[in-house]
Amino acid sequence: MTSLGNTRIAFIETMIELVEQDPKAVLVCADSVLVVKGQDFIRKYPDHFIDVGIAEQNAVDCAAGLAACGLIPFVATYAGFITMRACEQVRTFVAYPGLNVKLVGANGGIGAGEREGVTHQFFEDLGIVRTIPGITVVVPADADQVRHATRAIHQVKGPAYLRIGSGRDPVVDCEEIPFELGRIRILAEHGKDIILFTAGFVANRALLAAEVLSKEGIKATVADVHTLKPLDRKGIVTLLKKTNAAVTIEDHNIIGGLGSAIAELSAEECPAYIKRLGIQDLYTRSGNPESLLDYYGIGVKDIVTAAHTTLKRRDS
Amino acid sequence: MIKKQHSIRNVHDRIGELEEIACQIRIDIITMIHKAGDGHPGGSLSVTDMITALYFEVMNVDPKHPEKPDRDRFVLSKGHACPALYAALARKGYFSRDELPRLRSLESHLQGHPDMNKTPGIDSTAGSLGNGVSIGLGMVLAGRLTGHDYFTYVITGDGEIQEGVIWEAAMTASKYKAGRLIVFVDNNGIQSSGPVDKVSGLYPILPKWAAFGWHCQEIDGHDFSQILSAIEKAQACTDQPSVIQAHTVKGKGVPFMVGDNSWHKRVPTTEEYREAMRHLGGPCL
């Protein structure tokens, strides 16, 4: 049974810590305070909370104004409403002027979509923000990592996008492996037959797949690529050179996210056999998170099969 | 109470002076667009008097310290009118007037639309329509939190307020009783593809803002006495954001541009430039 953490609470508890230490930090919501479990935050720091109503473009613009006057606003609501509805505000009024605005997107991916269906399952957010120059893009592996990531983007001046989930987000038992913005984390190192690159709340699946593969004689390394931008080019290329084979695993369209990032880098610096697992460029359905990920080909079995297929291609 | 250091009650003596500055800014606008070979003259000329009043009478700003935290802020939400802002900033001393003709060129810091990082004195990047009121609201809310009591002034176009995000901001500013947010709607009546009332169902303007809880005024946007008096009243209204519908003329000051919307974006030929200068009293080439 997968144990679950809560990335939303991890974010808001870290926000409370941040405001305690830094009076410049502000939380901006778009009627999304319950989404990010912000009740305690409001109780403790009412002056550091701004709710603009259901108006995401306004939220992002307002944050740009706050940041232009020296504050550090964290705009937190559903991932798609930030990255799609307010996309232009993110690009033109936050990223272009390089303002110190942090964007926190909930329900990143279908697993985090709360059975709401496509309107609330966001699997294009990372691709969208990754094409906008000047934004740090972070996709933590679980709730513990969200705490580190929230602190890290607060410390780095400039625009950042942080993906969080539904509040029922699988826990990866790798807390001892340090989080450093822009550096991959090696979550497991069975051997150097193939690399399993993962980003987001599917890392648990990559780890399980690596164990299955190990029993079948294939020794995989599992790398958590939590920072999609700036990408740890050196760390990734070093791994690819060892194996010439990789599977990418993400709860996102295979276009634009982790799979794209790794394939682009590989094409330029270290051609390798790569299979991209994720949403296969289609619209998904409502459903239980774990069943959904299995249904759309991001299951442990799918990862194992993809590893076998990729190695066969490499070795034939 | 325009600013502690210079009360509006004494500024009426200065209206002639402001009119002269506005005329010089209009000369600079036409000259820079002519020399640069690109730009939007019509809407720049319609906002000139409001920008002149703000920078040369009202706002607490210091070109020697463009980043000082307690300065008043200005957002030119209709960013395509930036030739007026650039001319005002140069005349105010933020950068050399020699830079103006280099508008929109690769070497210049004067971008096609305002860029807060490239051009000294610009408080907000702008140009994509509809966003300035929200950004201005953010600036006002930041002032509350940082303990500064500056005012934030925004100029939007009239066509511009067809954008939905304007009304999102209108609701939020009302909720936060953002008395230090003062918005001018440059109501020159004409947008890119034609008269505002033909392009959309925008009118009437002020009842919409009033319905959202804003303090509303209507003025002649080329009459300094009315502009200054409206600002004074807006400043005095501390628990409501203020909007000032400024009736203006697109192409104001250059008669052949008035009523001809091709001047929304068009470059004067040498002959047209000379004619404009004859009207404005500027130097001929």
Coordinates of C-alpha atoms in Angstrom, one line a residue:
Chain A
M1 CA 0.0 0.0 0.0
T2 CA 1.3 3.4 -0.9
S3 CA 1.6 5.7 2.0
L4 CA 0.4 9.2 1.4
G5 CA 1.6 12.7 2.3
N6 CA 0.1 16.1 1.8
T7 CA 2.0 18.4 -0.5
R8 CA -0.5 21.2 0.0
I9 CA 0.0 21.2 3.8
A10 CA 3.7 20.9 3.3
F11 CA 3.6 24.0 1.2
I12 CA 1.5 26.1 3.6
E13 CA 3.4 25.0 6.7
T14 CA 6.6 26.1 5.0
M15 CA 4.9 29.4 4.0
I16 CA 4.1 30.0 7.6
E17 CA 7.8 29.4 8.5
L18 CA 8.9 31.7 5.7
V19 CA 6.7 34.6 6.9
E20 CA 7.9 34.2 10.4
Q21 CA 11.5 34.7 9.1
D22 CA 10.8 37.1 6.2
P23 CA 8.2 39.8 6.5
K24 CA 8.4 40.3 2.7
A25 CA 6.7 36.9 2.0
V26 CA 3.0 37.2 1.0
L27 CA 0.4 34.6 0.1
V28 CA -1.9 35.5 -2.9
C29 CA -4.9 33.3 -3.5
A30 CA -7.7 33.3 -6.1
D31 CA -10.5 31.9 -3.8
S32 CA -8.0 29.1 -3.4
V33 CA -7.3 29.3 0.3
L34 CA -9.0 26.0 1.0
V35 CA -7.1 24.4 -1.9
V36 CA -3.8 25.2 -0.2
K37 CA -5.2 24.6 3.3
G38 CA -4.4 28.2 4.2
Q39 CA -6.7 28.7 7.2
D40 CA -3.9 28.6 9.7
F41 CA -1.8 31.0 7.6
I42 CA -4.6 33.5 7.5
R43 CA -5.2 33.2 11.3
K44 CA -1.5 33.9 12.0
Y45 CA -0.7 36.4 9.2
P46 CA -3.8 38.1 8.0
D47 CA -1.8 41.0 6.7
H48 CA 0.3 38.7 4.6
F49 CA -2.7 37.2 2.8
I50 CA -4.4 38.6 -0.2
D51 CA -7.4 37.0 -1.8
V52 CA -8.4 38.5 -5.2
G53 CA -11.4 36.2 -5.8
I54 CA -11.8 33.8 -8.7
A55 CA -9.6 35.9 -10.9
E56 CA -6.2 34.3 -11.7
Q57 CA -5.0 36.9 -14.2
N58 CA -5.7 39.5 -11.6
A59 CA -3.9 37.4 -9.0
V60 CA -0.7 37.2 -11.1
D61 CA -0.7 40.9 -12.1
C62 CA -1.3 41.9 -8.5
A63 CA 1.6 39.7 -7.5
A64 CA 3.7 41.5 -10.1
G65 CA 2.8 44.8 -8.5
L66 CA 3.6 43.5 -5.0
A67 CA 7.0 42.2 -6.2
A68 CA 7.8 45.4 -8.1
C69 CA 7.6 47.1 -4.7
G70 CA 10.0 44.6 -3.0
L71 CA 7.6 41.9 -1.6
I72 CA 7.8 38.2 -2.4
P73 CA 4.3 37.0 -3.3
F74 CA 3.5 33.3 -3.6
V75 CA 0.5 32.9 -5.9
A76 CA -1.2 29.6 -5.0
T77 CA -4.1 28.1 -6.8
Y78 CA -4.8 25.3 -9.3
A79 CA -1.9 24.6 -11.7
G80 CA -3.8 25.1 -14.9
F81 CA -5.5 28.3 -13.8
I82 CA -2.0 29.8 -13.2
T83 CA -0.3 28.4 -16.2
M84 CA -3.1 28.5 -18.8
R85 CA -5.7 31.2 -17.8
A86 CA -3.0 33.5 -16.5
C87 CA -0.3 32.4 -18.9
E88 CA 0.3 35.7 -20.5
Q89 CA 0.4 37.5 -17.2
V90 CA 3.0 35.0 -16.0
R91 CA 5.1 35.5 -19.1
T92 CA 4.8 39.2 -19.7
F93 CA 4.4 40.7 -16.3
V94 CA 6.3 38.3 -14.1
A95 CA 8.9 36.4 -16.1
Y96 CA 9.8 39.2 -18.6
P97 CA 10.6 41.7 -15.9
G98 CA 12.1 39.0 -13.8
L99 CA 10.0 39.8 -10.8
N100 CA 10.3 37.9 -7.6
V101 CA 7.0 36.1 -7.9
K102 CA 6.5 32.4 -6.9
L103 CA 3.7 30.5 -8.6
V104 CA 2.4 27.4 -6.8
G105 CA 0.2 25.1 -8.9
A106 CA -2.0 22.5 -7.2
N107 CA -3.4 19.4 -8.9
G108 CA -0.3 19.0 -11.1
G109 CA -1.0 15.9 -13.1
I110 CA -3.8 13.4 -13.4
G111 CA -2.9 11.6 -10.2
A112 CA -3.4 14.8 -8.3
G113 CA -6.6 15.6 -10.2
E114 CA -9.0 14.7 -7.3
R115 CA -11.3 12.7 -9.6
E116 CA -12.4 16.0 -11.0
G117 CA -11.8 15.1 -14.7
V118 CA -9.9 17.0 -17.3
T119 CA -10.9 20.5 -16.2
H120 CA -9.0 20.0 -12.9
Q121 CA -6.3 17.6 -14.1
F122 CA -3.3 19.6 -15.3
F123 CA -0.7 17.9 -17.4
E124 CA 0.5 20.7 -19.6
D125 CA 1.6 23.1 -16.8
L126 CA 5.3 22.2 -16.9
G127 CA 5.5 22.4 -20.7
I128 CA 4.0 25.8 -20.6
V129 CA 6.2 27.3 -18.0
R130 CA 9.3 25.6 -19.3
T131 CA 9.0 27.5 -22.6
I132 CA 8.8 30.8 -20.8
P133 CA 12.3 32.3 -20.4
G134 CA 13.5 33.1 -16.9
I135 CA 11.3 30.8 -14.7
T136 CA 12.7 28.2 -12.3
V137 CA 10.5 25.1 -12.6
V138 CA 10.4 22.7 -9.7
V139 CA 8.4 19.4 -9.5
P140 CA 9.1 17.9 -6.1
A141 CA 8.8 14.1 -5.5
D142 CA 6.6 14.3 -2.4
A143 CA 5.5 16.4 0.6
D144 CA 8.9 16.4 2.2
Q145 CA 10.5 17.6 -1.0
V146 CA 7.9 20.3 -1.3
R147 CA 9.1 21.8 2.0
H148 CA 12.7 21.9 0.7
A149 CA 11.5 23.3 -2.7
T150 CA 9.4 26.0 -1.2
R151 CA 12.3 27.2 0.9
A152 CA 14.7 27.0 -2.0
I153 CA 12.6 29.1 -4.4
H154 CA 12.1 31.7 -1.7
Q155 CA 15.9 32.0 -1.4
V156 CA 16.5 32.4 -5.1
K157 CA 15.5 35.8 -6.4
G158 CA 13.3 35.7 -9.5
P159 CA 10.2 33.9 -10.9
A160 CA 9.6 30.3 -10.0
Y161 CA 6.9 27.7 -10.6
L162 CA 6.4 25.0 -8.0
R163 CA 4.1 22.1 -8.6
I164 CA 2.1 20.6 -5.8
G165 CA -0.6 17.9 -5.8
S166 CA -4.0 17.0 -4.4
G167 CA -3.1 16.5 -0.7
R168 CA -3.0 12.7 -1.2
D169 CA 0.4 12.4 -2.6
P170 CA 2.6 9.3 -2.4
V171 CA 5.5 9.4 0.0
V172 CA 9.0 8.6 -1.2
D173 CA 11.1 7.3 1.6
C174 CA 14.3 9.1 0.6
E175 CA 14.3 12.1 3.0
E176 CA 18.0 11.6 3.7
I177 CA 19.0 12.5 0.2
P178 CA 19.5 16.2 0.1
F179 CA 17.5 18.6 -2.0
E180 CA 19.5 21.1 -4.0
L181 CA 17.8 23.3 -6.6
G182 CA 19.0 22.4 -10.0
R183 CA 20.7 19.2 -9.0
I184 CA 19.2 15.7 -9.6
R185 CA 18.8 13.4 -6.6
I186 CA 19.8 9.7 -7.0
L187 CA 17.0 7.9 -5.2
A188 CA 18.2 4.4 -5.9
E189 CA 21.3 2.9 -7.5
H190 CA 20.8 -0.8 -8.3
G191 CA 23.3 -0.6 -11.1
K192 CA 24.1 1.0 -14.4
D193 CA 22.0 -0.9 -17.0
I194 CA 19.4 1.8 -17.4
I195 CA 18.3 5.1 -15.9
L196 CA 14.8 5.8 -14.7
F197 CA 14.3 9.6 -14.7
T198 CA 11.3 10.7 -12.7
A199 CA 9.7 14.0 -11.8
G200 CA 6.9 14.6 -9.4
F201 CA 4.5 12.3 -7.5
V202 CA 5.3 9.2 -9.5
A203 CA 8.8 8.7 -8.0
N204 CA 7.4 6.0 -5.8
R205 CA 6.4 4.1 -9.0
A206 CA 9.9 4.4 -10.4
L207 CA 11.4 3.1 -7.2
L208 CA 9.1 0.1 -7.2
A209 CA 9.8 -0.6 -10.9
A210 CA 13.6 -0.5 -10.2
E211 CA 13.1 -3.2 -7.5
V212 CA 11.2 -5.4 -9.9
L213 CA 13.8 -4.9 -12.6
S214 CA 16.5 -5.7 -10.1
K215 CA 14.9 -9.1 -9.4
E216 CA 14.8 -9.7 -13.1
G217 CA 18.5 -9.0 -13.4
I218 CA 18.3 -5.4 -14.8
K219 CA 20.0 -3.0 -12.5
A220 CA 18.6 0.5 -12.8
T221 CA 19.4 3.9 -11.3
V222 CA 16.5 6.1 -10.3
A223 CA 17.1 9.8 -10.7
D224 CA 14.7 12.5 -9.3
V225 CA 14.8 15.4 -11.7
H226 CA 12.9 17.8 -9.5
T227 CA 14.2 20.9 -11.1
L228 CA 13.2 21.0 -14.8
K229 CA 14.7 24.4 -15.2
P230 CA 17.5 25.1 -14.8
L231 CA 18.1 21.5 -15.8
D232 CA 21.0 19.6 -14.2
R233 CA 22.6 19.0 -17.6
K234 CA 25.9 17.8 -16.3
G235 CA 24.3 15.3 -13.8
I236 CA 21.9 13.9 -16.4
V237 CA 24.5 13.6 -19.2
T238 CA 26.9 11.8 -16.8
L239 CA 24.1 9.2 -16.1
L240 CA 23.1 8.9 -19.8
K241 CA 26.8 8.2 -20.7
K242 CA 26.9 5.3 -18.4
T243 CA 23.8 3.5 -19.9
N244 CA 22.8 5.0 -23.2
A245 CA 19.3 4.0 -22.2
A246 CA 16.7 5.7 -20.1
V247 CA 13.0 5.7 -19.3
T248 CA 11.3 9.0 -18.3
I249 CA 8.4 8.8 -15.9
E250 CA 6.1 11.8 -15.2
D251 CA 2.5 12.7 -14.6
H252 CA 2.4 15.1 -17.5
N253 CA 2.0 15.1 -21.2
I254 CA 5.0 13.4 -22.7
I255 CA 5.4 16.6 -24.7
G256 CA 6.9 19.6 -22.9
G257 CA 7.9 18.1 -19.5
L258 CA 10.5 15.8 -18.1
G259 CA 10.5 13.5 -21.2
S260 CA 11.0 16.4 -23.5
A261 CA 13.7 17.9 -21.4
I262 CA 15.7 14.7 -21.2
A263 CA 15.3 13.9 -24.9
E264 CA 16.3 17.4 -25.9
L265 CA 19.4 17.3 -23.8
S266 CA 20.2 13.8 -24.9
A267 CA 19.8 14.7 -28.6
E268 CA 22.3 17.6 -28.1
E269 CA 24.9 16.0 -25.9
C270 CA 24.6 12.3 -25.5
P271 CA 22.3 10.4 -27.9
A272 CA 20.6 7.6 -26.0
Y273 CA 17.7 5.2 -26.3
I274 CA 14.8 6.9 -24.4
K275 CA 11.2 5.9 -23.7
R276 CA 8.9 8.6 -22.4
L277 CA 6.1 7.5 -20.1
G278 CA 3.5 10.0 -19.2
I279 CA 0.2 11.2 -20.6
Q280 CA 0.4 10.2 -24.3
D281 CA -0.8 13.5 -25.7
L282 CA -4.5 12.8 -25.0
Y283 CA -7.3 13.8 -22.6
T284 CA -7.8 11.7 -19.6
R285 CA -10.8 10.6 -17.5
S286 CA -12.0 11.0 -13.9
G287 CA -10.9 8.2 -11.6
N288 CA -9.0 7.0 -8.5
P289 CA -5.5 8.4 -8.8
E290 CA -3.6 5.2 -8.6
S291 CA -5.9 3.4 -11.1
L292 CA -5.7 6.4 -13.4
L293 CA -1.9 6.4 -13.5
D294 CA -2.0 2.6 -14.3
Y295 CA -4.7 3.1 -16.9
Y296 CA -2.7 5.7 -18.8
G297 CA 0.5 3.7 -18.9
I298 CA 2.4 5.2 -15.9
G299 CA 2.2 2.0 -13.9
V300 CA 5.0 0.0 -12.3
K301 CA 4.4 -2.7 -15.0
D302 CA 4.6 -0.1 -17.7
I303 CA 8.0 1.2 -16.4
V304 CA 9.3 -2.3 -16.2
T305 CA 8.2 -3.1 -19.8
A306 CA 9.6 0.2 -21.1
A307 CA 12.9 -0.6 -19.5
H308 CA 13.1 -4.0 -21.2
T309 CA 12.0 -2.6 -24.6
T310 CA 14.5 0.2 -24.4
L311 CA 17.4 -2.1 -23.5
K312 CA 16.4 -4.4 -26.3
R313 CA 16.5 -1.5 -28.8
R314 CA 19.8 -0.4 -27.4
D315 CA 21.4 -3.8 -27.6
S316 CA 20.0 -4.9 -31.0
Chain B
M1 CA -3.3 67.4 -0.5
I2 CA -1.5 66.4 -3.7
K3 CA 1.7 66.2 -1.8
K4 CA 2.8 67.6 1.5
Q5 CA 5.5 69.6 -0.2
H6 CA 3.4 71.4 -2.7
S7 CA -0.3 71.9 -2.2
I8 CA -2.6 71.9 -5.2
R9 CA -4.1 75.1 -4.0
N10 CA -1.1 77.0 -5.2
V11 CA -0.5 75.1 -8.4
H12 CA -3.2 76.9 -10.4
D13 CA -0.6 79.6 -11.0
R14 CA 1.5 77.0 -12.7
I15 CA -1.1 75.8 -15.3
G16 CA 0.5 78.0 -18.0
E17 CA 3.8 76.4 -17.2
L18 CA 2.3 72.9 -17.4
E19 CA 0.7 73.7 -20.7
E20 CA 4.1 74.8 -22.0
I21 CA 5.7 71.5 -20.8
A22 CA 2.9 69.5 -22.5
C23 CA 3.5 71.3 -25.7
Q24 CA 7.2 70.5 -25.6
I25 CA 6.3 66.8 -24.9
R26 CA 4.0 66.8 -27.9
I27 CA 6.9 68.2 -30.0
D28 CA 9.1 65.4 -28.7
I29 CA 6.5 62.7 -29.4
I30 CA 6.1 63.7 -33.0
T31 CA 9.8 64.2 -33.5
M32 CA 10.7 60.9 -32.0
I33 CA 8.1 58.9 -34.0
H34 CA 9.1 60.7 -37.2
K35 CA 12.9 60.1 -36.6
A36 CA 12.5 56.6 -35.3
G37 CA 10.1 55.7 -38.2
D38 CA 7.7 53.9 -35.8
G39 CA 5.2 54.4 -33.0
H40 CA 1.7 55.4 -32.0
P41 CA 1.2 59.1 -32.1
G42 CA -2.6 59.4 -31.7
G43 CA -2.9 57.8 -28.3
S44 CA 0.4 59.4 -27.1
L45 CA -1.0 62.8 -27.8
S46 CA -4.3 62.1 -25.9
V47 CA -2.5 61.1 -22.7
T48 CA 0.1 63.9 -22.8
D49 CA -1.6 66.3 -20.5
M50 CA -2.4 63.7 -17.8
I51 CA 1.2 62.5 -17.8
T52 CA 2.5 66.1 -17.7
A53 CA 0.3 66.8 -14.7
L54 CA 1.4 63.7 -12.9
Y55 CA 5.2 64.0 -13.5
F56 CA 5.5 67.8 -13.4
E57 CA 3.1 68.7 -10.6
V58 CA 1.7 65.8 -8.7
M59 CA 3.9 62.8 -8.2
N60 CA 6.6 62.5 -5.5
V61 CA 9.4 61.2 -7.7
D62 CA 13.1 62.0 -7.9
P63 CA 15.0 61.3 -11.1
K64 CA 18.2 61.2 -9.1
H65 CA 16.8 58.3 -7.0
P66 CA 14.4 56.5 -9.4
E67 CA 14.1 53.5 -7.1
K68 CA 13.4 55.3 -3.8
P69 CA 10.8 53.1 -2.0
D70 CA 8.4 55.9 -0.9
R71 CA 8.0 57.3 -4.4
D72 CA 4.6 57.5 -6.1
R73 CA 4.1 54.9 -8.8
F74 CA 2.9 55.3 -12.3
V75 CA 1.7 52.5 -14.7
L76 CA 1.0 53.4 -18.3
S77 CA -1.3 50.5 -18.9
K78 CA -1.9 51.6 -22.4
G79 CA 1.8 51.0 -23.1
H80 CA 1.6 51.9 -26.7
A81 CA 1.4 55.5 -25.7
C82 CA 4.9 55.3 -24.3
P83 CA 6.3 58.0 -26.5
A84 CA 4.5 60.5 -24.2
L85 CA 6.0 58.8 -21.1
Y86 CA 9.5 58.6 -22.6
A87 CA 9.3 62.3 -23.5
A88 CA 8.2 63.2 -20.0
L89 CA 10.8 61.0 -18.3
A90 CA 13.6 62.5 -20.5
R91 CA 12.4 66.1 -19.8
K92 CA 12.2 65.2 -16.1
G93 CA 15.9 64.1 -16.2
Y94 CA 15.7 60.3 -16.0
F95 CA 17.8 60.1 -19.2
S96 CA 19.0 62.2 -22.1
R97 CA 16.5 63.6 -24.6
D98 CA 19.0 62.5 -27.2
E99 CA 17.8 59.0 -26.6
L100 CA 14.3 59.7 -27.8
P101 CA 14.8 59.4 -31.6
R102 CA 16.3 56.0 -31.0
L103 CA 12.9 54.7 -29.9
R104 CA 12.3 51.1 -30.9
S105 CA 15.8 50.6 -32.3
L106 CA 18.0 47.6 -31.3
E107 CA 20.5 49.8 -29.6
S108 CA 18.0 51.8 -27.5
H109 CA 16.7 51.2 -24.0
L110 CA 13.4 52.7 -25.2
Q111 CA 11.4 49.6 -26.1
G112 CA 8.3 49.5 -28.3
H113 CA 6.3 49.2 -25.1
P114 CA 7.5 50.2 -21.5
D115 CA 10.1 47.9 -19.9
M116 CA 10.8 48.5 -16.2
N117 CA 14.2 47.0 -16.4
K118 CA 15.6 48.8 -19.4
T119 CA 14.3 52.3 -19.0
P120 CA 15.0 54.4 -16.0
G121 CA 11.9 55.8 -14.3
I122 CA 9.5 53.1 -15.6
D123 CA 7.7 51.5 -12.6
S124 CA 6.0 48.7 -14.5
T125 CA 6.4 46.8 -17.8
A126 CA 3.3 47.4 -19.8
G127 CA 1.8 47.1 -23.2
S128 CA -0.4 44.0 -23.2
L129 CA -3.7 45.7 -22.5
G130 CA -5.8 45.3 -19.4
N131 CA -3.1 44.6 -16.8
G132 CA -2.2 47.9 -15.3
V133 CA -5.0 48.2 -12.8
S134 CA -4.2 44.9 -11.2
I135 CA -0.5 45.7 -11.1
G136 CA -1.2 49.2 -9.7
L137 CA -3.4 47.5 -7.0
G138 CA -0.5 45.2 -6.1
M139 CA 1.7 48.3 -5.7
V140 CA -0.8 49.9 -3.4
L141 CA -1.2 46.8 -1.3
A142 CA 2.6 46.5 -1.1
G143 CA 2.7 50.1 0.2
R144 CA 0.4 49.1 3.0
L145 CA 2.5 46.2 4.1
T146 CA 5.8 48.1 3.9
G147 CA 4.5 51.2 5.6
H148 CA 4.7 53.6 2.7
D149 CA 1.8 55.9 1.8
Y150 CA 2.6 56.5 -1.8
F151 CA -0.1 56.8 -4.5
T152 CA -0.2 54.7 -7.6
Y153 CA -1.5 56.2 -10.7
V154 CA -2.6 54.2 -13.7
I155 CA -3.7 55.3 -17.2
T156 CA -5.7 52.9 -19.2
G157 CA -7.2 53.3 -22.7
D158 CA -10.9 53.3 -23.2
G159 CA -10.8 50.4 -25.6
E160 CA -8.4 48.7 -23.1
I161 CA -11.1 48.4 -20.5
Q162 CA -12.9 45.9 -22.6
E163 CA -10.3 43.4 -21.2
G164 CA -11.9 41.3 -18.5
V165 CA -9.0 41.5 -16.1
I166 CA -9.7 45.2 -15.7
W167 CA -13.0 44.3 -14.0
E168 CA -11.3 41.6 -11.9
A169 CA -9.1 44.3 -10.6
A170 CA -12.0 46.7 -10.2
M171 CA -13.7 44.2 -7.8
T172 CA -10.5 43.5 -5.8
A173 CA -9.5 47.1 -5.4
S174 CA -12.9 47.8 -4.1
K175 CA -12.7 44.9 -1.6
Y176 CA -9.4 46.3 -0.3
K177 CA -10.7 49.9 -0.2
A178 CA -7.6 50.9 -2.2
G179 CA -7.9 54.6 -1.8
R180 CA -4.3 55.2 -3.0
L181 CA -5.1 53.7 -6.4
I182 CA -6.1 56.4 -8.9
V183 CA -7.0 55.3 -12.4
F184 CA -7.4 57.5 -15.5
V185 CA -9.4 56.2 -18.4
D186 CA -8.1 58.0 -21.5
N187 CA -11.4 58.2 -23.2
N188 CA -10.4 59.4 -26.6
G189 CA -13.3 57.4 -28.1
I190 CA -11.3 55.6 -30.8
Q191 CA -9.5 52.3 -30.6
S192 CA -7.4 50.4 -33.2
S193 CA -10.2 49.3 -35.5
G194 CA -12.6 52.2 -35.0
P195 CA -14.9 54.1 -32.6
V196 CA -15.2 52.5 -29.2
D197 CA -19.0 52.4 -29.3
K198 CA -18.9 50.6 -32.7
V199 CA -16.3 48.0 -31.6
S200 CA -17.9 47.1 -28.3
G201 CA -20.8 47.7 -25.9
L202 CA -18.5 49.4 -23.4
Y203 CA -20.4 52.6 -22.7
P204 CA -21.4 54.0 -20.3
I205 CA -18.1 53.8 -18.5
L206 CA -18.5 55.3 -15.1
P207 CA -21.6 53.5 -14.0
K208 CA -19.7 50.3 -14.3
W209 CA -16.9 51.5 -12.0
A210 CA -19.4 53.0 -9.7
A211 CA -21.2 49.7 -9.5
F212 CA -17.9 48.1 -8.4
G213 CA -17.6 50.7 -5.6
W214 CA -15.2 53.1 -7.1
H215 CA -15.1 56.9 -6.6
C216 CA -15.9 58.3 -10.1
Q217 CA -15.2 61.6 -11.8
E218 CA -15.5 62.8 -15.3
I219 CA -13.2 65.6 -16.7
D220 CA -11.8 67.2 -19.8
G221 CA -8.4 65.3 -20.0
H222 CA -6.8 68.3 -21.6
D223 CA -7.7 70.9 -19.0
F224 CA -5.0 71.1 -16.4
S225 CA -7.3 72.8 -13.9
Q226 CA -9.7 69.9 -14.1
I227 CA -7.0 67.2 -14.1
L228 CA -5.4 68.6 -10.9
S229 CA -8.7 69.2 -9.2
A230 CA -9.8 65.6 -10.0
I231 CA -6.6 64.2 -8.6
E232 CA -7.0 66.2 -5.4
K233 CA -10.5 64.9 -4.9
A234 CA -9.3 61.3 -5.7
Q235 CA -6.5 61.6 -3.1
A236 CA -9.0 62.9 -0.6
C237 CA -11.1 59.8 -1.0
T238 CA -9.2 57.4 1.3
D239 CA -11.5 54.4 1.5
Q240 CA -12.4 53.9 -2.2
P241 CA -10.2 53.5 -5.3
S242 CA -10.7 56.3 -7.8
V243 CA -11.4 56.4 -11.5
I244 CA -11.3 59.5 -13.6
Q245 CA -12.9 59.3 -17.0
A246 CA -10.9 61.8 -19.0
H247 CA -12.5 62.9 -22.2
T248 CA -9.6 63.4 -24.6
V249 CA -8.9 63.8 -28.3
K250 CA -6.8 61.3 -30.1
G251 CA -4.1 63.3 -31.9
K252 CA -4.7 66.4 -29.6
G253 CA -2.5 69.3 -30.7
V254 CA -2.0 68.2 -34.2
P255 CA -5.2 69.0 -36.1
F256 CA -4.6 66.8 -39.1
M257 CA -4.3 63.8 -36.8
V258 CA -7.6 64.5 -35.1
G259 CA -10.5 62.4 -36.4
D260 CA -8.2 60.4 -38.7
N261 CA -7.6 57.0 -36.9
S262 CA -4.8 56.1 -39.3
W263 CA -2.7 58.0 -36.7
H264 CA -3.4 55.3 -34.2
K265 CA -0.1 54.0 -35.5
R266 CA 1.5 55.9 -38.3
V267 CA 4.7 57.8 -39.0
P268 CA 4.6 61.4 -40.1
T269 CA 6.4 62.1 -43.4
T270 CA 8.7 65.1 -43.5
E271 CA 6.0 67.3 -44.8
E272 CA 3.5 66.1 -42.1
Y273 CA 6.2 66.5 -39.5
R274 CA 6.7 70.2 -40.6
E275 CA 3.0 70.8 -40.5
A276 CA 2.7 69.3 -37.0
M277 CA 5.6 71.5 -35.8
R278 CA 3.9 74.6 -37.3
H279 CA 0.8 73.8 -35.1
L280 CA 2.9 72.9 -32.0
G281 CA 5.4 75.7 -32.5
G282 CA 8.3 73.3 -32.6
P283 CA 11.5 73.5 -34.7
C284 CA 11.3 72.4 -38.3
L285 CA 13.8 69.9 -39.6

